Amino acid sequence: MHQLLVATTNEGKVKEIQKLLSKTPVELLSLNLFDVGEVNETGATFAENSELKARSYAQKTGHWTLADDSGLEVRALGGAPGVISARYAGVGASDSENVAKLLSELAEVSDTHRLARFVCSISVSDKFGNIHFKSEGICSGTISFSPRGDNGFGYDPIFIPEGFEKTFAELDDSIKQRLSHRAMALKKIIPLFVCIS
Ligand code: ITT
């Protein structure tokens, strides 16, 4: 069995990725096993950043590496916060600070104009920094007027996936595991893991 480093410092992502990959023929390694510091996300797109993270953590650790770059795009804000989703309210901002900033930006925006989508780019690099698989997943929905629910992380308390009335943070985990941007991105590349096992 081949080992695969899941290279993210975001615990919410780790939990979801581990569940989504639980049936693959690879042994997952955590970033906690390595003392490698964080990688600067200087890319202009989710795809550039996931590639940058996969390549750079692979070179630092010498392991095949999967990296996720993701975030929220809100149509009324021209696609913001986008690639700066993790630091929308400033570098080091907490999830609740980012959520509060987004809700305040949308304070005057009516029900019908609160369209948004989560985007996730996944890249998988070999131990030398060569990218072998790339994939993107999207999950469409709307932004609520206030945070609701305790499940998940990040913007989950204000994101209502299409076809539902509750936020991701109010819905059962199994629903997010089935239809999230991360699930969509991983679903496309899981069959390819057979190549590295
Ligand atoms: P790594 O770079 O170490 O993976 P990060 O949290 O900095 O961790 P990103 O740069 O990809 O990750 O930023 C993603 C941000 O977008 C994250 O902080 C969340 O706030 C948000 N986000 C991404 N996926 C999400 C999801 O499934 N549910 C809620 N919020 C999400």
Coordinates of C-alpha atoms and ligand atoms in Angstrom, one line a residue:
M1 CA 0.0 0.0 0.0
H2 CA 1.3 3.5 -0.9
Q3 CA 1.3 6.3 1.6
L4 CA -0.3 9.7 0.8
L5 CA 0.2 12.9 2.8
V6 CA -3.0 14.9 3.2
A7 CA -1.3 18.4 3.4
T8 CA -3.6 20.8 5.1
T9 CA -3.4 22.7 8.3
N10 CA -7.3 23.1 8.4
E11 CA -8.7 20.4 10.8
G12 CA -12.2 20.7 9.2
K13 CA -10.7 19.8 5.8
V14 CA -8.6 16.9 7.3
K15 CA -11.7 15.3 8.8
E16 CA -13.7 15.5 5.5
I17 CA -10.8 14.4 3.3
Q18 CA -10.1 11.4 5.6
K19 CA -13.7 10.3 5.4
L20 CA -13.9 10.8 1.7
L21 CA -10.7 8.8 1.1
S22 CA -11.4 6.1 3.7
K23 CA -12.0 3.4 1.1
T24 CA -9.1 4.1 -1.2
P25 CA -6.1 1.7 -1.4
V26 CA -3.7 4.3 0.1
E27 CA -2.5 4.9 3.7
L28 CA -3.1 8.5 4.7
L29 CA -0.4 10.5 6.5
S30 CA -1.1 13.6 8.5
L31 CA 0.8 16.9 8.3
N32 CA 1.3 16.7 12.1
L33 CA 3.9 14.0 11.5
F34 CA 6.2 16.5 9.9
D35 CA 7.8 19.7 11.0
V36 CA 7.7 21.6 7.8
G37 CA 6.0 25.0 8.5
E38 CA 3.3 26.5 6.3
V39 CA 3.4 27.2 2.5
N40 CA 2.6 30.7 1.3
E41 CA -0.4 30.8 -1.0
T42 CA 0.7 33.2 -3.6
G43 CA -1.4 31.9 -6.5
A44 CA -4.2 33.8 -8.2
T45 CA -6.6 30.9 -8.5
F46 CA -7.6 27.9 -6.4
A47 CA -5.9 25.6 -8.9
E48 CA -2.6 27.5 -8.7
N49 CA -2.6 27.3 -4.9
S50 CA -3.5 23.7 -4.6
E51 CA -0.7 22.8 -7.0
L52 CA 1.7 25.0 -5.1
K53 CA 0.8 23.4 -1.8
A54 CA 0.9 19.8 -3.2
R55 CA 4.3 20.4 -4.9
S56 CA 5.9 22.2 -2.0
Y57 CA 4.8 19.8 0.9
A58 CA 5.8 16.8 -1.3
Q59 CA 9.3 18.2 -1.7
K60 CA 9.6 19.1 2.0
T61 CA 8.5 15.6 3.2
G62 CA 9.5 13.3 0.4
H63 CA 5.9 11.8 0.2
W64 CA 3.2 11.7 -2.4
T65 CA 1.0 14.6 -1.4
L66 CA -2.6 15.7 -1.8
A67 CA -3.4 19.4 -1.2
D68 CA -6.8 21.2 -1.2
D69 CA -7.3 24.9 -2.0
S70 CA -10.9 26.0 -1.5
G71 CA -13.1 28.9 -0.7
L72 CA -16.4 30.7 -1.2
E73 CA -17.4 32.8 -4.2
V74 CA -20.3 35.2 -3.7
R75 CA -21.9 36.5 -6.9
A76 CA -23.1 39.8 -5.5
L77 CA -19.5 40.5 -4.4
G78 CA -18.0 39.8 -7.8
G79 CA -16.6 36.4 -6.7
A80 CA -15.2 37.5 -3.3
P81 CA -13.8 36.3 -1.0
G82 CA -12.5 33.6 -3.4
V83 CA -8.9 32.7 -2.9
I84 CA -8.6 34.9 0.2
S85 CA -11.5 33.1 1.9
A86 CA -9.3 32.0 4.8
R87 CA -8.1 35.6 5.5
Y88 CA -11.1 37.6 4.3
A89 CA -11.3 39.6 7.6
G90 CA -7.5 39.8 7.8
V91 CA -4.5 37.5 8.2
G92 CA -5.1 35.1 11.1
A93 CA -8.8 35.9 11.2
S94 CA -11.1 33.2 12.8
D95 CA -13.9 31.5 11.0
S96 CA -16.5 33.6 12.9
E97 CA -14.7 36.9 12.0
N98 CA -14.7 35.9 8.3
V99 CA -18.4 35.0 8.5
A100 CA -19.2 38.3 10.3
K101 CA -17.4 40.3 7.6
L102 CA -19.2 38.5 4.8
L103 CA -22.6 39.0 6.4
S104 CA -21.9 42.7 6.9
E105 CA -20.9 43.0 3.2
L106 CA -24.2 41.4 2.2
A107 CA -26.3 43.3 4.7
E108 CA -28.2 45.2 2.0
V109 CA -28.4 42.3 -0.4
S110 CA -31.9 40.7 -0.8
D111 CA -32.8 37.1 -0.6
T112 CA -32.8 36.5 -4.3
H113 CA -29.3 37.9 -4.9
R114 CA -27.4 36.0 -2.3
L115 CA -26.1 33.3 -4.7
A116 CA -22.8 31.7 -3.9
R117 CA -20.7 28.7 -4.6
F118 CA -18.0 26.7 -2.8
V119 CA -15.0 25.8 -5.0
C120 CA -12.4 23.2 -4.3
S121 CA -9.3 22.4 -6.2
I122 CA -7.3 19.3 -5.4
S123 CA -3.8 18.5 -6.6
V124 CA -1.7 15.4 -6.1
S125 CA 2.0 15.5 -6.4
D126 CA 4.6 12.7 -6.4
K127 CA 7.5 13.0 -3.9
F128 CA 9.6 15.0 -6.3
G129 CA 7.0 17.7 -6.9
N130 CA 5.6 16.5 -10.1
I131 CA 1.8 17.0 -10.3
H132 CA 0.0 13.8 -11.5
F133 CA -3.7 14.5 -10.8
K134 CA -5.8 17.7 -10.6
S135 CA -9.4 18.1 -10.1
E136 CA -12.0 20.8 -9.3
G137 CA -15.4 20.5 -7.6
I138 CA -18.2 23.1 -7.1
C139 CA -21.2 23.3 -4.8
S140 CA -23.8 26.0 -5.5
G141 CA -26.1 27.6 -2.9
T142 CA -27.1 30.8 -1.2
I143 CA -25.9 32.8 1.8
S144 CA -28.2 33.0 4.9
F145 CA -28.8 36.2 6.8
S146 CA -27.3 34.9 10.1
P147 CA -25.1 32.0 11.2
R148 CA -27.0 28.7 11.9
G149 CA -25.8 25.3 13.2
D150 CA -22.7 23.8 14.8
N151 CA -21.5 21.2 12.3
G152 CA -18.6 21.7 9.9
F153 CA -16.2 24.7 9.8
G154 CA -15.5 27.9 8.0
Y155 CA -18.5 29.4 6.1
D156 CA -20.7 26.3 6.7
P157 CA -23.0 28.1 9.2
I158 CA -24.1 30.6 6.5
F159 CA -24.0 28.4 3.3
I160 CA -27.3 26.8 2.3
P161 CA -26.7 24.3 -0.5
E162 CA -29.0 24.3 -3.5
G163 CA -32.2 22.2 -2.9
F164 CA -32.1 22.6 0.9
E165 CA -33.3 25.2 3.4
K166 CA -30.8 24.5 6.2
T167 CA -27.1 25.5 6.2
F168 CA -24.3 23.0 5.9
A169 CA -23.7 23.5 9.6
E170 CA -27.3 22.5 10.4
L171 CA -27.5 19.5 8.0
D172 CA -26.2 16.0 8.8
D173 CA -22.5 15.5 8.0
S174 CA -23.5 12.7 5.5
I175 CA -25.2 15.3 3.3
K176 CA -22.1 17.5 3.0
Q177 CA -20.0 14.3 2.4
R178 CA -22.3 13.6 -0.6
L179 CA -22.6 16.9 -2.3
S180 CA -19.8 19.3 -1.2
H181 CA -17.3 20.9 -3.5
R182 CA -14.6 18.7 -1.8
A183 CA -16.6 15.5 -2.4
M184 CA -17.1 16.4 -6.1
A185 CA -13.4 17.1 -6.6
L186 CA -12.2 14.0 -4.8
K187 CA -14.8 11.7 -6.5
K188 CA -13.1 12.5 -9.9
I189 CA -9.6 11.4 -8.8
I190 CA -10.2 8.6 -6.4
P191 CA -10.2 5.9 -9.2
L192 CA -6.7 7.2 -10.2
F193 CA -5.3 6.3 -6.8
V194 CA -5.1 2.7 -7.9
C195 CA -2.1 3.9 -10.0
I196 CA -0.1 4.9 -6.9
S197 CA -1.1 2.0 -4.7
Ligands
ITT1 P1 -4.7 24.9 4.2 O1 -4.2 25.9 3.2 O2 -3.6 24.4 5.2 O3 -5.4 23.7 3.5 P2 -6.7 26.9 4.9 O4 -7.8 26.9 5.9 O5 -5.8 28.1 4.9 O6 -5.8 25.5 5.1 P3 -7.5 27.5 2.2 O7 -6.4 28.5 2.0 O8 -7.9 26.6 1.1 O9 -7.3 26.6 3.5 O10 -8.8 28.4 2.7 C1 -10.1 27.8 2.6 C2 -11.0 28.7 3.4 O11 -12.3 28.6 2.8 C3 -11.2 28.0 4.8 O12 -10.5 28.8 5.8 C4 -12.7 28.1 5.0 O13 -13.0 29.2 5.7 C5 -13.3 28.2 3.6 N1 -13.8 26.8 3.3 C6 -13.2 26.0 2.4 N2 -13.9 24.8 2.3 C7 -15.0 25.0 3.1 C8 -16.0 24.2 3.5 O14 -16.2 22.9 3.1 N3 -16.9 24.6 4.4 C9 -16.8 25.9 4.9 N4 -15.8 26.7 4.6 C10 -14.9 26.3 3.8

